[in-house]
PDB file of C-alpha atoms in Angstrom:
ATOM      1  CA  MET F   5     -16.858 -22.122 -38.997  1.00  0.00           C
ATOM      2  CA  ALA F   6     -14.601 -20.248 -36.578  1.00  0.00           C
ATOM      3  CA  LYS F   7     -15.981 -18.500 -33.511  1.00  0.00           C
ATOM      4  CA  GLY F   8     -15.756 -14.751 -33.097  1.00  0.00           C
ATOM      5  CA  ALA F   9     -13.071 -13.188 -30.934  1.00  0.00           C
ATOM      6  CA  ASN F  10     -15.543 -12.459 -28.119  1.00  0.00           C
ATOM      7  CA  ALA F  11     -17.308 -15.841 -28.200  1.00  0.00           C
ATOM      8  CA  PHE F  12     -17.210 -18.120 -25.184  1.00  0.00           C
ATOM      9  CA  ARG F  13     -15.145 -21.295 -25.591  1.00  0.00           C
ATOM     10  CA  SER F  14     -15.872 -24.802 -24.325  1.00  0.00           C
ATOM     11  CA  ILE F  15     -13.189 -26.478 -22.238  1.00  0.00           C
ATOM     12  CA  SER F  16     -11.946 -28.453 -25.247  1.00  0.00           C
ATOM     13  CA  GLU F  17     -11.675 -25.284 -27.347  1.00  0.00           C
ATOM     14  CA  ALA F  18      -9.965 -23.456 -24.475  1.00  0.00           C
ATOM     15  CA  ALA F  19      -7.520 -26.327 -23.983  1.00  0.00           C
ATOM     16  CA  ASP F  20      -6.609 -26.268 -27.676  1.00  0.00           C
ATOM     17  CA  GLU F  21      -6.149 -22.490 -27.674  1.00  0.00           C
ATOM     18  CA  VAL F  22      -4.100 -22.428 -24.463  1.00  0.00           C
ATOM     19  CA  GLY F  23      -2.029 -25.482 -25.350  1.00  0.00           C
ATOM     20  CA  ALA F  24      -2.795 -27.440 -22.184  1.00  0.00           C
ATOM     21  CA  PRO F  25      -4.966 -30.537 -21.661  1.00  0.00           C
ATOM     22  CA  GLN F  26      -8.498 -30.175 -20.286  1.00  0.00           C
ATOM     23  CA  HIS F  27      -7.628 -31.859 -16.996  1.00  0.00           C
ATOM     24  CA  VAL F  28      -4.859 -29.300 -16.471  1.00  0.00           C
ATOM     25  CA  LEU F  29      -7.319 -26.416 -16.932  1.00  0.00           C
ATOM     26  CA  ARG F  30      -9.608 -28.010 -14.338  1.00  0.00           C
ATOM     27  CA  PHE F  31      -6.617 -28.474 -11.991  1.00  0.00           C
ATOM     28  CA  TRP F  32      -5.595 -24.829 -12.416  1.00  0.00           C
ATOM     29  CA  GLU F  33      -9.126 -23.807 -11.371  1.00  0.00           C
ATOM     30  CA  THR F  34      -8.503 -25.504  -8.017  1.00  0.00           C
ATOM     31  CA  LYS F  35      -5.102 -23.863  -7.517  1.00  0.00           C
ATOM     32  CA  PHE F  36      -5.615 -20.344  -8.877  1.00  0.00           C
ATOM     33  CA  PRO F  37      -8.609 -18.378  -7.533  1.00  0.00           C
ATOM     34  CA  PHE F  38      -8.377 -15.983 -10.492  1.00  0.00           C
ATOM     35  CA  VAL F  39      -9.101 -18.774 -13.012  1.00  0.00           C
ATOM     36  CA  THR F  40     -12.891 -18.573 -13.040  1.00  0.00           C
ATOM     37  CA  PRO F  41     -14.701 -19.773 -16.150  1.00  0.00           C
ATOM     38  CA  VAL F  42     -18.458 -19.393 -16.353  1.00  0.00           C
ATOM     39  CA  LYS F  43     -20.224 -22.574 -15.249  1.00  0.00           C
ATOM     40  CA  ARG F  44     -23.594 -23.421 -16.744  1.00  0.00           C
ATOM     41  CA  ALA F  45     -26.163 -26.063 -15.859  1.00  0.00           C
ATOM     42  CA  GLY F  46     -24.581 -29.435 -15.282  1.00  0.00           C
ATOM     43  CA  GLY F  47     -21.220 -27.830 -14.468  1.00  0.00           C
ATOM     44  CA  ARG F  48     -20.211 -27.182 -18.085  1.00  0.00           C
ATOM     45  CA  ARG F  49     -17.420 -24.639 -18.269  1.00  0.00           C
ATOM     46  CA  PHE F  50     -17.324 -21.792 -20.749  1.00  0.00           C
ATOM     47  CA  TYR F  51     -14.256 -19.615 -21.068  1.00  0.00           C
ATOM     48  CA  ARG F  52     -14.487 -15.916 -21.901  1.00  0.00           C
ATOM     49  CA  PRO F  53     -11.724 -14.212 -23.909  1.00  0.00           C
ATOM     50  CA  GLN F  54     -10.232 -12.789 -20.698  1.00  0.00           C
ATOM     51  CA  ASP F  55     -10.233 -16.293 -19.164  1.00  0.00           C
ATOM     52  CA  ILE F  56      -8.246 -17.552 -22.155  1.00  0.00           C
ATOM     53  CA  ALA F  57      -5.764 -14.685 -21.719  1.00  0.00           C
ATOM     54  CA  VAL F  58      -5.321 -15.552 -18.024  1.00  0.00           C
ATOM     55  CA  LEU F  59      -4.837 -19.249 -18.815  1.00  0.00           C
ATOM     56  CA  LYS F  60      -2.246 -18.455 -21.487  1.00  0.00           C
ATOM     57  CA  GLY F  61      -0.435 -16.295 -18.943  1.00  0.00           C
ATOM     58  CA  VAL F  62      -0.499 -19.052 -16.325  1.00  0.00           C
ATOM     59  CA  ARG F  63       0.810 -21.552 -18.873  1.00  0.00           C
ATOM     60  CA  ARG F  64       3.612 -19.164 -19.894  1.00  0.00           C
ATOM     61  CA  LEU F  65       4.629 -18.537 -16.273  1.00  0.00           C
ATOM     62  CA  LEU F  66       4.600 -22.222 -15.333  1.00  0.00           C
ATOM     63  CA  HIS F  67       6.064 -23.773 -18.464  1.00  0.00           C
ATOM     64  CA  ASP F  68       8.133 -21.073 -20.165  1.00  0.00           C
ATOM     65  CA  GLU F  69       9.364 -19.016 -17.205  1.00  0.00           C
ATOM     66  CA  GLY F  70       9.626 -21.957 -14.800  1.00  0.00           C
ATOM     67  CA  LEU F  71       7.602 -20.540 -11.915  1.00  0.00           C
ATOM     68  CA  THR F  72       5.937 -22.856  -9.432  1.00  0.00           C
ATOM     69  CA  ILE F  73       2.250 -22.699  -8.527  1.00  0.00           C
ATOM     70  CA  LYS F  74       3.229 -20.827  -5.354  1.00  0.00           C
ATOM     71  CA  GLY F  75       5.331 -18.482  -7.460  1.00  0.00           C
ATOM     72  CA  VAL F  76       2.412 -17.646  -9.730  1.00  0.00           C
ATOM     73  CA  LEU F  77       0.160 -17.083  -6.706  1.00  0.00           C
ATOM     74  CA  LYS F  78       2.766 -14.788  -5.138  1.00  0.00           C
ATOM     75  CA  LEU F  79       3.176 -12.873  -8.399  1.00  0.00           C
ATOM     76  CA  HIS F  80      -0.597 -12.411  -8.579  1.00  0.00           C
ATOM     77  CA  ALA F  81      -0.801 -11.300  -4.937  1.00  0.00           C
ATOM     78  CA  GLU F  82       1.977  -8.742  -5.383  1.00  0.00           C
ATOM     79  CA  ASN F  83       1.252  -7.437  -8.876  1.00  0.00           C
ATOM     80  CA  GLY F  84      -2.308  -8.351  -9.800  1.00  0.00           C
ATOM     81  CA  ILE F  85      -3.793 -10.176 -12.734  1.00  0.00           C
ATOM     82  CA  GLY F  86      -2.108  -7.949 -15.311  1.00  0.00           C
ATOM     83  CA  ARG F  87       1.316  -9.424 -14.513  1.00  0.00           C
ATOM     84  CA  VAL F  88      -0.073 -12.952 -14.706  1.00  0.00           C
ATOM     85  CA  MET F  89      -1.507 -12.267 -18.136  1.00  0.00           C
ATOM     86  CA  GLY F  90       1.659 -10.516 -19.267  1.00  0.00           C
ATOM     87  CA  SER F  91       1.698  -9.920 -23.009  1.00  0.00           C
ATOM     88  CA  GLU F  92      -1.563 -11.802 -23.442  1.00  0.00           C
ATOM     89  CA  GLY F  93      -3.358  -8.681 -22.278  1.00  0.00           C
ATOM     90  CA  VAL F  94      -7.039  -8.330 -21.734  1.00  0.00           C
ATOM     91  CA  ALA F  95      -9.524  -9.018 -24.454  1.00  0.00           C
ATOM     92  CA  PRO F  96     -10.718  -5.762 -25.989  1.00  0.00           C
ATOM     93  CA  ALA F  97     -14.014  -4.388 -24.784  1.00  0.00           C
ATOM     94  CA  PRO F  98     -16.869  -4.589 -27.243  1.00  0.00           C
ATOM     95  CA  ALA F  99     -17.016  -1.545 -29.510  1.00  0.00           C
ATOM     96  CA  ASN F 100     -20.487  -0.579 -28.329  1.00  0.00           C
ATOM     97  CA  ILE F 101     -19.291   0.169 -24.771  1.00  0.00           C
ATOM     98  CA  ALA F 102     -18.152   3.761 -24.299  1.00  0.00           C
ATOM     99  CA  ALA F 103     -17.071   5.761 -21.285  1.00  0.00           C
ATOM    100  CA  PRO F 104     -19.819   7.945 -19.826  1.00  0.00           C
ATOM    101  CA  ALA F 105     -19.657  11.512 -21.113  1.00  0.00           C
ATOM    102  CA  SER F 106     -19.280  12.877 -17.574  1.00  0.00           C
ATOM    103  CA  ASP F 107     -16.128  10.787 -17.028  1.00  0.00           C
ATOM    104  CA  VAL F 108     -14.651  11.990 -20.303  1.00  0.00           C
ATOM    105  CA  SER F 109     -15.316  15.642 -19.484  1.00  0.00           C
ATOM    106  CA  ASP F 110     -13.899  15.193 -15.956  1.00  0.00           C
ATOM    107  CA  LEU F 111     -10.747  13.689 -17.413  1.00  0.00           C
ATOM    108  CA  ALA F 112     -10.451  16.505 -19.967  1.00  0.00           C
ATOM    109  CA  ARG F 113     -10.689  19.116 -17.181  1.00  0.00           C
ATOM    110  CA  LEU F 114      -8.098  17.252 -15.127  1.00  0.00           C
ATOM    111  CA  ARG F 115      -5.767  17.065 -18.138  1.00  0.00           C
ATOM    112  CA  ASP F 116      -6.127  20.832 -18.667  1.00  0.00           C
ATOM    113  CA  ARG F 117      -5.320  21.517 -15.003  1.00  0.00           C
ATOM    114  CA  LEU F 118      -2.269  19.252 -15.165  1.00  0.00           C
ATOM    115  CA  ASP F 119      -1.070  20.943 -18.357  1.00  0.00           C
ATOM    116  CA  ALA F 120      -1.413  24.362 -16.688  1.00  0.00           C
ATOM    117  CA  ALA F 121       0.485  23.169 -13.607  1.00  0.00           C
ATOM    118  CA  ARG F 122       3.222  21.713 -15.817  1.00  0.00           C
ATOM    119  CA  THR F 123       3.555  25.015 -17.664  1.00  0.00           C
ATOM    120  CA  ARG F 124       3.861  26.911 -14.362  1.00  0.00           C
ATOM    121  CA  LEU F 125       6.506  24.485 -13.094  1.00  0.00           C
ATOM    122  CA  LEU F 126       8.536  24.744 -16.287  1.00  0.00           C
ATOM    123  CA  SER F 127       8.338  28.551 -16.103  1.00  0.00           C
ATOM    124  CA  ALA F 128       9.539  28.488 -12.499  1.00  0.00           C
ATOM    125  CA  LEU F 129      12.501  26.303 -13.470  1.00  0.00           C
ATOM    126  CA  ASP F 130      13.489  28.687 -16.267  1.00  0.00           C
ATOM    127  CA  ALA F 131      13.350  31.735 -13.944  1.00  0.00           C
TER     128      ALA F 131
END
């Protein structure tokens, strides 16, 4: 039986999904501070979907794009985790999590103000 998309993975499952041996995943934890699986009692590692995405990105950068460990660290320092993950992206948020209504209404008001400002600017350019 296959695990759900949001299920945590053991290190062996993560290694299979990422395409790197378990000892390499443990090594990457020591080299990359952004590789942080959940550790349970006894030190067992469990990888969240976003951890898998990060590991796939690290593997791609090291093996496919030819970066060094220092190169990946520099890329992360300059551009953040999104560039490390690349096309792997972030695992989708669970469907039951929604933005607070106040944030949505604030964004709607801001959008309306920006639309009005854009209209005024376009009118000024045409004049």
